[in-house]
Amino acid sequence: MTDPFDSKRCISPNEPCATGAISTNANSVSPKDSCRNKCSLFKKKKPINESHLKFEMDLVWENLTYEVLVKGKKGEEDVYKPLITNFSGRAKAGRVLAIMGPSGAGKTTFLGCITGTISNSSGVMKGCCFLNNTVYQQRYKALTSFVCQDDIVMCKDTPREAINFSARLRLGLSKEEADQRVEEVIERLHLTKCQNTYLGMPGILKGVSGGERKRTNIGAELVTNPFILLLDEPTTGLDSVNALRVGQLLQDLAKNDHRTVITTIHSPSSDLFEQFDDLLLLAKGYTIYHGPADESVDYFTSIGYKVPSHTNPTEYYMNIMQLPEEIILELKMAWENHVASDASRNNPCLVPLTGPITTSNPDMEEIISRRYASYYLQVYMLFTRALRMFFRDSVAFVGRWVQTILFGVLFGLFFFGLKLNDEGVQDRKGSLYMVLVSGLFTSISAGVSSFATERPIFLREQATCTYNASIFFVTKALAELPFQILFPSVLCTITYFMMHLYRSADAFFSYLFIMILFANLGYSLGLFIASFFKDAQVAFAVMPAIMLPLFITAGLFSNTERLIPYWEWLMYISFPRHAYIGSVVNEFSRLDVICNPVTPTCSIPNGKTEIELLGFSDWRVWKTYVSLGSYYVGFLILGGISLQVQGMKQRRMISFVENVKDRVASPRVSAASPTQRQPPTESPLKNSQKTPQKDSALPVDKNLVNPLRSGRKH
C-alpha cells in the first residue's frame, strides 16, 4: 500500500500527484483542492465511529475580551490591559481554521478563551462562546479535544497503548470496542509501522520520529471522536515535510469527518498554508483578518497591502503583523470597515447566530452521558500503566537493586557482628537508626521522582477529565507496593544477619514488618510532597527541611526528657521516632547484655534496662504498626486530596452563562438541534475570480511610515 504521507506526494497543491498516487474523477474547481482530490490521502474515508457524528458543530465566539490587571507604578493607579479585544467569529465544521500571529499577538490567550480554560483569577474575560446555538459549558468539554504544543507522553508507552488508554478511560469502552476504535485511528493516522515502538523522548530515550509522536498525540484526542479539534502549534519542531503531513492530516479530518479543526500556527510554508480553509490573523490583540485563506491576498491588496510576486503570503502577513502599533490600528479599523460592508456578506467565518440561544442540548447531553469510565476501569487502567512503566524503566529498576544491595552490604560490613556488651548496645541503636533512615530516604526520593516525571501528563489528563485524581494517586502507590515490600525485605535481610541482631524468627519478622511499613510510608510521603511542587528540584530541597526536625526527635540524639516541654509535641508526630522506638523495643526487649569481666558490675545488665533509660518502657511494638500504618493511609488521603484540588483547577472552566443570561431562551422553548450534516459546500466567493469589493472610508494615515504598503520602497 502506498503511504499517503510519503514526502514525495502532494507536496504542492498546484502540482499533479506523484507516481503511485491513486487518482479519482472528482471535479475540482479550485487549484488549492486539485491535489487533495487526486491523492488517496484525501479520498472520502469512513469517519471513526460515524454514529457519534450525526451532526456538525460550529464553534462561535462573540465579543471576546480578556484583560489583565497591571500594577501601576508608585503613586499611579492599577489599570487593566487588554490582551485580546472584542473578538467575534466562527469556526465552521468541515473546515480548518488557522490562527496566525507573532509572539504576544494573543493566540494562546484566544485559545484559552474559546475553550473557557483561561484563568479568571489573573484577568477578566467578557463575551461568550457557543457550540452552534448552545452556550459552551464545562460538561460539553467532552465534545472537544485539545492537542497542546508540547508532546506530553509517557516516553515508554507505545502509540497503540497511548491511544488505547485514552479510548478506554475517556469513553468508557470495553476492551473489544476500544481495540476496534484504536485500530481505526492507527490506520487513519498511518501509525501501523510504529504502533509498538516506544514514543521516546528527544535526548533521553530513542523512539518514534517527531512527526509520529505528534500524530500519536492527535490520535489520543481523535479516538474520543471530538466534534471540535483544537491544536496549539502542532508543527512546531517538525521539518517542512512532517509539518506538511500534519497539515494534510488536519485537512483530511475536517473534510472527510466534518469536524471543526482550529489550529494556531506561527509561520507556515506556502505548501502548508494551502491546507487551511480559513485564516484568522491576530496582531497586538486585534483581529486584522478572519475569512477564507485563499481570499486573504485579495483582501490585503484591496486595502493597499499587495503581496509581492513569488512571496509566501504568510511571510508577508507576519511582517505586517509586526509593524508599529499605529499601523496595526489602521489594519484593525480597515477590517472592521470591511466587516460592516457588503463585501463580507458571504464570509463563512462571519455568519451570526440565528435562532434561540440555549444552555443545554438533548443531542449533546445524550453523547456526553456515555463518555464516562467506571471507577473499576479507572483503577485497572491506571494500575496496569503504573506497573508497565516501572518494569520498562530498566535503568531505575536495576538502580534500585544495586542501591539496596550496596546499602545493605555497607551497613552490614560497618556494623558486622555486633557484640552483646556495653559497646554493642550503642552500636545496635546506631545501626537500627541508620538502616531505617536510609530506607526512608530511598523511598521518599523514589516517590518524588516518580510523580515529578508524570506530573505534566497528569495535568494534561486532568484537563480532559480522563480519570479521578485521587484514584491516580492511590493506584500509583499500590502499584509500587510490591517493590516497596521487595526492596526493604532485601535490605532488612542483609543487614539483620550481617549485624548479628537478635536471632529469633519473631524478632526478625517484626523488624521486617516495621521496615516495610516505613518504606511504604516514605513512598506515599514522597508522592504527597511532589504533588505540591511543579519542580522536582524544589521538592527535593524542601524534603530535608521537613524531615530534619523529625529525625532529631527520633530518640537517638536526645532522650525523652530533653524534649519536654517545648518540643514534646514533635514526639507525637515524628513517625521516624515511632519506627525507631519500635525497632529498639523489638531488639532490646529480648536481649541480655554480657558484662565486661574487668568491671565488677554491668552498667546495662539487659535490654529492658536500656529501654527504660531511653524512656521507651511504655511503648509496645504493636503501637509502631498502628502508627506507621495510620501515617501511610493518612499520606495517601492527603495526597489524593492535594491532587484532587489540582485536578479541579485543571478542569475548571469559565462560565459563559452569566454573560448571555438575558439572551437565553426560556425553558418552554425547545433546544435548537445542532446543524444536521450536509454535504460540504464551498463559499460562493471561494472560487470567484472577481476582485473583492474595496472598502470605502478606510482610516489610512498617509503620514505613517509603512515600508510594506503598496507603492513604497521596501
XYZ file of C-alpha atoms in Angstrom:
714
model
C 0.000 0.000 0.000
C 1.368 3.425 -0.915
C 1.873 5.610 2.129
C -0.235 8.759 1.641
C 2.147 10.535 3.990
C 5.025 9.927 1.586
C 7.029 13.142 1.315
C 7.113 12.840 -2.482
C 3.365 13.031 -2.796
C 1.050 16.031 -2.588
C 3.798 18.463 -1.651
C 2.385 21.237 -3.753
C -1.303 21.752 -4.379
C -0.579 23.085 -7.841
C 1.403 20.034 -8.940
C -0.041 16.732 -10.130
C 0.130 13.735 -7.846
C 3.373 11.822 -7.729
C 3.772 8.429 -9.262
C 1.892 5.774 -7.357
C -0.877 8.020 -6.081
C -4.426 6.864 -6.539
C -6.396 9.260 -8.683
C -10.079 9.988 -8.580
C -12.508 11.530 -11.004
C -13.593 14.228 -8.584
C -14.240 17.528 -10.278
C -12.079 20.274 -8.852
C -12.734 23.913 -9.420
C -10.049 25.225 -7.085
C -6.327 24.857 -7.713
C -5.982 24.608 -3.949
C -8.077 21.425 -3.917
C -6.595 19.809 -7.016
C -4.063 17.688 -5.190
C -6.469 16.971 -2.336
C -8.959 15.470 -4.752
C -6.396 13.482 -6.719
C -4.401 11.946 -3.891
C -5.572 8.960 -1.907
C -4.999 10.728 1.413
C -7.993 12.949 0.745
C -10.334 10.330 -0.655
C -13.571 10.007 1.256
C -12.989 7.771 4.273
C -15.397 6.388 6.789
C -15.272 8.586 9.889
C -14.262 6.987 13.157
C -17.428 5.685 14.832
C -19.743 7.552 12.500
C -22.738 7.030 14.784
C -21.372 9.764 17.027
C -21.064 12.225 14.156
C -24.718 12.655 13.286
C -24.449 16.420 13.227
C -21.973 19.184 12.632
C -20.859 21.563 15.332
C -19.616 25.105 14.774
C -17.720 26.998 17.439
C -18.898 30.611 17.658
C -17.409 33.378 19.780
C -18.911 36.808 20.371
C -17.236 39.959 21.693
C -14.435 38.137 23.492
C -12.231 40.468 25.502
C -9.629 39.452 28.040
C -7.926 41.990 30.295
C -5.250 41.549 32.937
C -4.617 43.852 35.866
C -1.309 45.702 35.593
C 0.056 47.155 38.802
C 0.706 50.869 38.497
C 3.946 52.476 39.475
C 4.273 54.250 42.791
C 1.541 56.845 43.059
C -0.291 55.553 39.963
C -3.496 53.540 39.826
C -3.676 49.953 38.647
C -5.020 49.595 35.122
C -6.484 46.766 33.075
C -4.514 45.913 29.949
C -6.423 44.080 27.182
C -4.685 41.043 25.684
C -7.448 40.425 23.150
C -10.126 42.938 22.250
C -13.683 42.352 21.047
C -13.133 39.138 19.061
C -16.124 37.747 17.179
C -16.177 34.968 14.637
C -16.992 31.385 13.758
C -15.080 28.170 13.118
C -17.171 26.042 10.779
C -17.438 22.272 10.678
C -15.660 20.658 7.754
C -13.064 23.437 7.565
C -9.604 24.050 9.016
C -9.172 27.424 10.713
C -5.559 28.563 11.126
C -4.784 31.252 13.696
C -1.627 33.178 12.862
C 0.243 35.905 14.639
C 3.649 36.787 16.070
C 4.618 36.007 19.643
C 2.479 38.039 22.039
C -0.299 38.545 19.499
C -2.833 36.726 21.697
C -3.028 33.297 20.036
C -2.687 31.252 23.222
C -4.923 33.675 25.135
C -7.552 33.364 22.435
C -7.405 29.549 22.558
C -7.830 29.709 26.328
C -10.834 31.998 25.928
C -12.684 29.950 23.319
C -12.189 26.814 25.400
C -13.039 28.604 28.660
C -9.877 27.298 30.325
C -8.132 30.624 30.826
C -7.718 31.702 34.434
C -10.214 34.241 35.733
C -8.063 34.917 38.795
C -5.396 36.765 36.818
C -7.721 38.635 34.491
C -11.268 39.429 33.434
C -12.956 37.887 30.417
C -16.046 39.232 28.693
C -18.053 37.752 25.863
C -19.311 34.253 25.180
C -18.685 31.064 23.206
C -21.300 28.786 21.696
C -21.458 25.286 20.266
C -23.910 26.049 17.497
C -26.645 27.850 19.476
C -25.817 26.264 22.836
C -23.705 28.082 25.411
C -20.355 26.324 25.819
C -20.159 24.874 29.350
C -17.835 22.600 31.283
C -19.808 19.417 30.717
C -19.504 19.915 26.961
C -15.704 19.764 27.092
C -16.109 16.054 26.336
C -17.216 17.059 22.828
C -13.979 18.935 22.153
C -10.323 17.928 22.227
C -7.189 19.997 22.613
C -3.701 18.993 21.443
C -1.082 21.065 23.242
C 2.098 22.294 21.613
C 4.459 20.055 23.577
C 4.282 16.299 23.071
C 3.410 15.298 26.640
C 3.516 11.496 26.594
C 4.704 8.524 28.597
C 8.030 8.001 26.864
C 7.933 4.224 27.426
C 4.399 3.874 26.110
C 3.763 2.865 22.517
C 1.372 4.721 20.177
C -1.135 1.878 20.491
C -1.015 1.920 24.296
C -1.329 5.708 24.498
C -4.337 5.797 22.179
C -5.941 2.778 23.870
C -5.564 4.400 27.318
C -7.400 7.488 26.085
C -10.143 5.439 24.428
C -10.923 3.270 27.427
C -10.923 5.971 30.094
C -12.421 8.907 28.218
C -15.141 6.872 26.531
C -15.566 4.004 28.995
C -15.323 1.428 26.201
C -14.910 -2.297 26.680
C -11.652 -3.893 25.573
C -13.163 -5.153 22.308
C -14.745 -1.800 21.452
C -11.575 0.071 22.343
C -9.405 -2.263 20.256
C -11.607 -1.688 17.226
C -11.586 2.084 17.701
C -7.814 2.174 18.273
C -7.201 0.096 15.160
C -9.223 2.556 13.098
C -7.270 5.530 14.467
C -3.880 3.885 13.969
C -4.736 3.043 10.380
C -6.172 6.509 9.803
C -3.067 8.252 11.132
C -0.692 5.817 9.426
C 0.951 4.697 12.643
C 0.812 0.977 11.832
C 4.555 0.569 11.349
C 5.442 2.243 14.642
C 2.422 1.235 16.744
C 4.532 -0.985 19.042
C 7.592 1.291 19.252
C 8.284 3.396 22.325
C 7.217 7.014 21.929
C 10.544 8.064 23.399
C 11.769 11.484 24.442
C 14.263 13.575 22.469
C 17.685 13.450 24.079
C 16.634 10.873 26.681
C 15.105 7.814 25.031
C 15.107 6.897 21.374
C 11.666 6.221 19.979
C 9.344 7.194 17.156
C 10.005 10.216 14.977
C 8.767 13.691 15.864
C 6.008 13.518 13.275
C 4.828 10.121 14.527
C 4.849 11.369 18.110
C 2.760 14.367 17.089
C 0.286 12.147 15.218
C 0.069 9.916 18.307
C -0.893 12.955 20.379
C -3.538 13.793 17.816
C -4.676 10.158 17.822
C -5.138 10.168 21.602
C -7.617 13.018 21.124
C -9.114 11.801 17.865
C -10.018 8.421 19.359
C -12.552 10.217 21.578
C -14.349 11.272 18.397
C -14.438 15.021 19.139
C -16.676 17.358 17.199
C -14.134 20.155 17.614
C -10.384 19.578 17.491
C -8.090 22.378 18.690
C -4.320 22.289 18.281
C -1.651 24.649 19.595
C 1.139 24.988 17.013
C 1.177 21.292 16.003
C 4.020 21.795 13.516
C 6.495 23.305 15.987
C 9.774 21.397 15.948
C 8.923 19.473 12.777
C 10.694 19.729 9.452
C 8.785 21.026 6.437
C 7.832 17.557 5.197
C 6.440 16.355 8.542
C 4.739 19.713 9.068
C 3.003 19.299 5.718
C 1.917 15.777 6.662
C 0.280 17.129 9.806
C -1.442 19.816 7.750
C -2.729 17.229 5.283
C -3.994 15.147 8.193
C -5.936 18.090 9.639
C -7.470 18.803 6.252
C -8.461 15.150 5.958
C -10.099 15.133 9.406
C -12.067 18.272 8.608
C -13.238 17.370 5.102
C -13.945 13.669 5.490
C -15.248 13.657 9.069
C -16.925 17.085 9.031
C -15.084 18.068 12.192
C -14.275 21.613 13.201
C -10.487 21.956 13.258
C -8.801 25.000 14.809
C -5.038 25.328 14.956
C -2.574 28.031 15.856
C 0.492 28.261 13.678
C 3.491 30.540 13.674
C 4.863 30.801 10.156
C 3.714 28.032 7.791
C 5.288 27.282 4.450
C 3.335 28.098 1.307
C 2.522 24.397 0.830
C 1.241 24.075 4.384
C -0.751 27.293 4.006
C -2.672 25.661 1.153
C -4.104 23.107 3.606
C -6.014 25.773 5.546
C -9.561 26.739 4.612
C -9.912 29.782 6.862
C -7.429 32.208 8.337
C -7.510 34.357 11.463
C -4.718 36.936 11.725
C -4.015 38.440 15.151
C -1.744 41.377 15.868
C -1.272 43.025 19.261
C -4.579 41.619 20.490
C -6.643 42.750 17.476
C -8.198 40.905 14.551
C -6.904 42.174 11.216
C -8.388 39.389 9.071
C -10.777 36.478 9.548
C -12.055 34.713 6.483
C -11.223 32.207 3.736
C -7.469 31.739 3.473
C -7.449 31.898 -0.320
C -9.214 35.290 -0.242
C -6.740 36.894 2.147
C -4.357 38.020 -0.611
C -7.161 39.808 -2.458
C -8.333 41.440 0.759
C -4.945 42.889 1.642
C -4.480 44.020 -1.952
C -7.784 45.870 -1.704
C -6.574 47.902 1.276
C -3.198 48.690 -0.233
C -1.048 45.820 1.035
C -0.239 43.768 -2.039
C 1.719 40.574 -1.526
C 4.864 40.769 -3.692
C 5.176 38.244 -6.501
C 6.884 34.939 -5.689
C 6.484 35.618 -1.972
C 4.924 33.325 0.588
C 1.788 35.208 1.766
C 2.306 34.046 5.345
C 5.766 35.617 5.485
C 4.312 38.890 4.242
C 1.487 38.701 6.792
C 3.965 38.043 9.603
C 5.900 41.139 8.570
C 2.708 43.193 8.528
C 1.649 41.976 11.967
C 4.936 43.142 13.489
C 4.646 46.721 12.242
C 4.244 49.623 14.731
C 1.019 49.795 16.706
C -0.253 52.790 14.735
C -0.298 50.706 11.561
C -1.858 47.747 13.386
C -4.689 50.031 14.494
C -5.088 51.113 10.874
C -5.372 47.469 9.796
C -7.830 46.781 12.602
C -10.070 49.661 11.510
C -9.814 48.533 7.907
C -11.033 45.084 8.869
C -13.915 46.467 10.928
C -14.991 48.568 7.947
C -14.759 45.514 5.722
C -16.948 43.508 8.121
C -19.560 46.272 8.043
C -19.561 46.370 4.230
C -21.342 44.148 1.699
C -18.009 42.560 0.736
C -18.114 40.366 3.861
C -21.671 39.171 3.316
C -20.611 35.708 2.086
C -17.733 35.230 4.517
C -18.393 31.849 6.237
C -16.433 32.958 9.303
C -18.738 35.903 9.991
C -22.125 34.156 9.918
C -24.006 35.397 13.021
C -26.026 33.220 15.365
C -29.634 32.614 14.372
C -32.422 31.086 16.393
C -32.830 30.842 20.162
C -29.795 30.526 22.432
C -29.963 27.640 24.918
C -27.902 26.375 27.836
C -28.442 22.693 27.095
C -28.998 20.489 24.094
C -30.576 16.996 24.185
C -28.376 15.613 21.410
C -25.194 16.778 23.121
C -26.373 15.559 26.517
C -27.040 12.102 25.087
C -23.486 11.840 23.761
C -21.662 13.045 26.871
C -23.772 10.777 29.099
C -21.994 7.781 27.541
C -18.472 9.164 27.918
C -17.519 8.114 31.431
C -15.412 5.213 32.693
C -16.342 3.290 35.837
C -14.180 3.537 38.949
C -13.193 -0.089 38.478
C -11.961 0.596 34.951
C -10.036 3.673 36.128
C -8.298 1.645 38.845
C -7.472 -1.154 36.408
C -6.076 1.078 33.652
C -4.048 3.314 35.987
C -2.686 0.389 37.988
C -1.593 -1.583 34.918
C 0.011 1.504 33.353
C 1.965 2.262 36.529
C 3.230 -1.333 36.678
C 4.117 -1.253 32.989
C 6.100 1.955 33.355
C 8.005 0.597 36.354
C 9.073 -2.632 34.664
C 10.031 -0.836 31.455
C 12.230 1.619 33.299
C 15.049 -0.903 33.440
C 17.653 1.673 34.477
C 15.667 2.721 37.550
C 14.765 -0.896 38.361
C 18.369 -2.091 38.201
C 19.472 1.041 40.043
C 17.106 0.263 42.920
C 18.519 -3.264 43.133
C 22.114 -2.024 43.146
C 21.345 0.693 45.687
C 19.528 -1.691 48.032
C 22.215 -4.369 47.943
C 25.025 -1.821 48.207
C 23.487 -0.109 51.241
C 22.771 -3.451 52.870
C 26.319 -4.731 52.403
C 27.897 -1.436 53.524
C 25.808 -1.262 56.704
C 26.399 -4.955 57.295
C 30.159 -4.565 56.991
C 30.276 -1.409 59.093
C 28.223 -2.930 61.935
C 29.334 -6.509 61.314
C 28.941 -8.961 64.196
C 27.637 -6.674 66.938
C 28.653 -7.826 70.408
C 26.388 -8.383 73.411
C 28.271 -5.971 75.642
C 28.154 -2.327 76.710
C 29.780 -1.143 73.479
C 27.428 -3.270 71.407
C 24.375 -1.558 72.916
C 25.233 1.815 71.385
C 26.211 0.202 68.082
C 22.871 -1.591 67.888
C 20.954 1.643 68.399
C 23.000 3.395 65.736
C 22.686 0.537 63.246
C 18.904 0.322 63.648
C 18.611 4.072 63.176
C 20.827 4.237 60.061
C 19.054 1.373 58.297
C 15.672 2.990 58.942
C 16.852 6.412 57.723
C 18.424 5.041 54.529
C 15.297 3.042 53.698
C 13.058 6.043 54.314
C 15.081 8.477 52.188
C 15.300 5.959 49.355
C 11.522 5.545 49.353
C 10.803 9.279 49.606
C 13.171 10.003 46.715
C 11.517 7.292 44.630
C 8.096 8.824 45.298
C 9.195 12.362 44.425
C 10.978 11.270 41.233
C 8.126 9.030 40.139
C 5.449 11.710 40.287
C 7.690 14.537 39.064
C 8.208 12.794 35.710
C 4.478 12.147 35.300
C 3.185 15.470 36.602
C 2.761 17.121 33.135
C 0.933 14.016 31.921
C -1.296 14.014 34.999
C -2.236 17.683 34.493
C -2.981 17.142 30.796
C -5.163 14.131 31.552
C -6.958 16.022 34.305
C -7.737 18.854 31.895
C -9.571 16.312 29.733
C -11.314 14.671 32.733
C -9.693 11.338 31.880
C -9.866 9.916 35.407
C -10.329 10.764 39.070
C -7.203 12.382 40.532
C -7.453 10.546 43.854
C -7.580 7.202 42.075
C -4.401 8.120 40.217
C -2.583 8.776 43.500
C -3.773 5.628 45.257
C -3.145 3.300 42.299
C 0.351 4.700 41.872
C 1.137 3.890 45.499
C -0.455 0.437 45.186
C 1.485 -0.327 42.001
C 4.697 0.447 43.875
C 3.625 -1.695 46.858
C 5.225 -4.986 45.653
C 8.552 -3.217 45.189
C 8.243 -1.356 48.489
C 7.922 -4.817 50.023
C 10.701 -6.417 47.969
C 13.494 -3.858 48.384
C 13.033 -3.237 52.151
C 12.938 -7.011 52.629
C 16.269 -7.398 50.829
C 17.837 -4.555 52.824
C 16.459 -5.887 56.087
C 17.601 -9.467 55.447
C 21.170 -8.477 54.537
C 21.653 -6.120 57.464
C 19.861 -8.231 60.066
C 22.063 -11.267 59.708
C 25.337 -9.467 58.942
C 24.948 -7.255 62.012
C 24.016 -10.259 64.191
C 20.801 -8.795 65.544
C 18.738 -10.935 67.901
C 18.348 -14.390 66.357
C 14.633 -15.079 66.572
C 12.004 -15.557 63.880
C 9.567 -13.439 65.862
C 12.086 -10.593 66.229
C 13.152 -10.800 62.571
C 9.650 -10.660 61.096
C 8.595 -7.885 63.472
C 11.595 -5.835 62.351
C 10.875 -6.698 58.704
C 7.259 -5.565 59.036
C 8.387 -2.248 60.539
C 10.797 -1.727 57.625
C 8.096 -2.477 55.031
C 5.573 -0.129 56.658
C 8.229 2.579 56.969
C 9.252 2.268 53.303
C 5.674 2.463 52.030
C 5.025 5.416 54.308
C 8.074 7.121 52.786
C 6.899 6.481 49.230
C 3.426 7.905 49.920
C 5.074 10.900 51.640
C 7.269 11.435 48.559
C 4.202 11.447 46.322
C 2.478 13.840 48.714
C 5.441 16.275 48.743
C 5.820 16.101 44.952
C 2.127 16.883 44.473
C 2.666 20.377 45.904
C 5.578 21.465 43.730
C 5.857 21.818 39.974
C 9.631 21.376 40.052
C 11.169 18.177 41.428
C 14.273 20.109 42.487
C 12.145 22.267 44.786
C 10.517 19.151 46.240
C 13.928 17.604 46.939
C 15.080 20.870 48.540
C 12.021 21.032 50.813
C 12.240 17.377 51.854
C 15.224 17.743 54.272
C 13.614 20.772 55.919
C 10.549 18.657 56.683
C 12.421 15.559 57.815
C 15.265 17.081 59.885
C 13.158 18.031 62.962
C 11.525 14.607 62.858
C 14.882 12.811 62.770
C 16.336 14.931 65.591
C 13.420 13.962 67.837
C 13.526 10.304 66.788
C 15.211 9.284 70.072
C 18.815 8.543 69.101
C 20.269 12.028 69.512
C 18.203 13.147 72.507
C 16.218 11.343 75.168
C 12.605 11.987 76.028
C 13.244 14.318 78.987
C 15.245 16.762 76.862
C 12.243 17.323 74.550
C 9.926 18.390 77.383
C 8.197 20.841 77.377
C 8.978 22.845 74.230
C 9.481 20.042 71.706
C 7.247 17.468 73.277
C 4.642 17.873 70.544
C 7.191 16.735 67.940
C 7.426 13.372 69.703
C 3.824 12.628 68.867
C 4.014 13.456 65.151
C 7.527 12.120 64.468
C 6.902 8.870 62.618
C 10.694 8.225 62.392
C 10.613 8.229 66.209
C 7.803 5.689 66.254
C 9.649 3.429 63.808
C 12.906 3.756 65.740
C 11.288 3.087 69.128
C 9.526 0.042 67.702
C 12.815 -1.310 66.328
C 14.653 -0.677 69.610
C 11.922 -2.280 71.723
C 11.740 -5.236 69.322
C 15.517 -5.784 69.585
C 16.311 -4.928 73.206
C 13.279 -6.418 74.960
C 14.741 -9.902 74.356
C 18.408 -9.028 74.905
C 20.675 -9.980 77.811
C 23.893 -7.973 77.943
C 27.136 -9.818 78.773
C 29.044 -7.885 81.409
C 32.697 -6.966 80.976
C 34.702 -9.307 83.268
C 37.034 -6.450 84.237
C 34.115 -4.360 85.524
C 32.634 -5.533 88.831
C 29.071 -4.536 87.793
C 27.205 -4.084 84.471
C 26.051 -0.573 83.626
C 23.350 -2.120 81.445
C 22.559 -5.655 82.641
C 19.872 -6.285 79.996
C 17.971 -4.733 77.118
C 14.955 -3.789 79.196
C 17.157 -1.547 81.323
C 18.305 0.289 78.195
C 14.685 0.710 77.100
C 13.871 2.291 80.475
C 16.883 4.607 80.273
C 15.724 5.781 76.844
C 12.208 6.433 78.146
C 10.615 3.812 75.882
C 9.330 1.497 78.609
C 5.663 2.288 77.956
C 5.961 1.545 74.222
C 4.824 -1.650 72.556
C 5.734 -2.848 69.071
C 2.096 -3.013 68.002
C 1.865 0.759 68.572
C 4.529 1.174 65.886
C 2.460 -0.916 63.477
C -0.627 1.200 64.130
C 1.270 4.491 63.934
C 3.125 3.757 60.690
C 0.039 2.227 59.082
C -2.031 5.275 60.039
C 0.571 7.650 58.619
C 0.700 5.613 55.415
C -3.068 5.796 54.948
C -3.082 9.443 56.039
C -0.495 10.490 53.444
C -2.452 8.596 50.786
C -5.586 10.525 51.730
C -3.790 13.887 51.895
C -2.016 13.230 48.608
C -5.279 12.229 46.983
C -6.934 15.422 48.243
C -3.996 17.506 47.002
C -4.194 16.013 43.526
C -7.977 16.270 43.547
C -7.704 20.023 44.171
C -5.156 20.392 41.377
C -7.326 18.321 39.083
C -10.299 20.573 39.800
C -8.183 23.597 38.888
C -7.220 21.941 35.598
C -10.837 21.035 34.796
C -12.268 24.370 35.912
C -13.891 26.337 33.128
C -15.116 29.906 32.981
C -18.899 30.117 32.919
C -20.270 31.877 29.852
C -23.880 31.593 31.005
C -23.819 34.788 33.081
C -22.668 36.784 30.062
C -25.703 35.798 27.963
C -28.408 35.079 30.532
C -30.603 37.823 29.097
C -30.458 36.131 25.661
C -31.083 32.528 26.730
C -34.379 31.064 25.565
C -36.977 30.278 28.216
C -37.436 26.621 29.249
C -40.633 26.438 27.209
C -38.621 26.953 24.045
C -37.168 23.651 22.879
C -33.414 23.463 22.437
C -32.307 24.019 18.901
C -30.779 20.895 17.454
C -27.294 21.151 16.069
C -26.992 21.609 12.359
C -27.735 18.336 10.613
C -24.930 17.025 8.481
C -24.981 18.326 4.945
C -22.592 17.699 2.086
C -19.734 20.195 2.324
C -20.275 23.182 0.111
C -17.848 25.862 -0.930
C -18.361 29.517 -0.162
C -19.772 31.412 -3.177
C -16.712 33.646 -3.022
C -14.290 30.755 -2.726
C -13.589 30.345 -6.423
C -14.785 33.683 -7.657
C -12.298 35.422 -9.882
C -13.641 38.904 -9.423
C -11.746 41.298 -7.232
C -13.335 41.751 -3.799
C -15.178 44.992 -3.263
C -12.859 47.647 -1.986
C -13.839 49.107 1.355
C -14.712 52.765 1.470
C -13.600 55.336 4.009
C -10.637 53.359 5.258
C -8.842 55.288 8.007
C -5.477 55.463 6.283
C -2.908 57.834 7.746
C -0.745 58.880 4.831
C 1.949 60.105 7.208
C 2.561 56.686 8.728
C 5.871 55.150 7.762
C 4.951 51.729 6.406
C 7.536 50.043 4.167
C 5.126 47.202 3.334
C 2.471 49.483 1.870
C 1.978 49.170 -1.893
C 3.879 51.747 -3.901
C 6.581 52.247 -1.266
C 10.115 51.018 -1.494
C 10.937 48.019 0.624
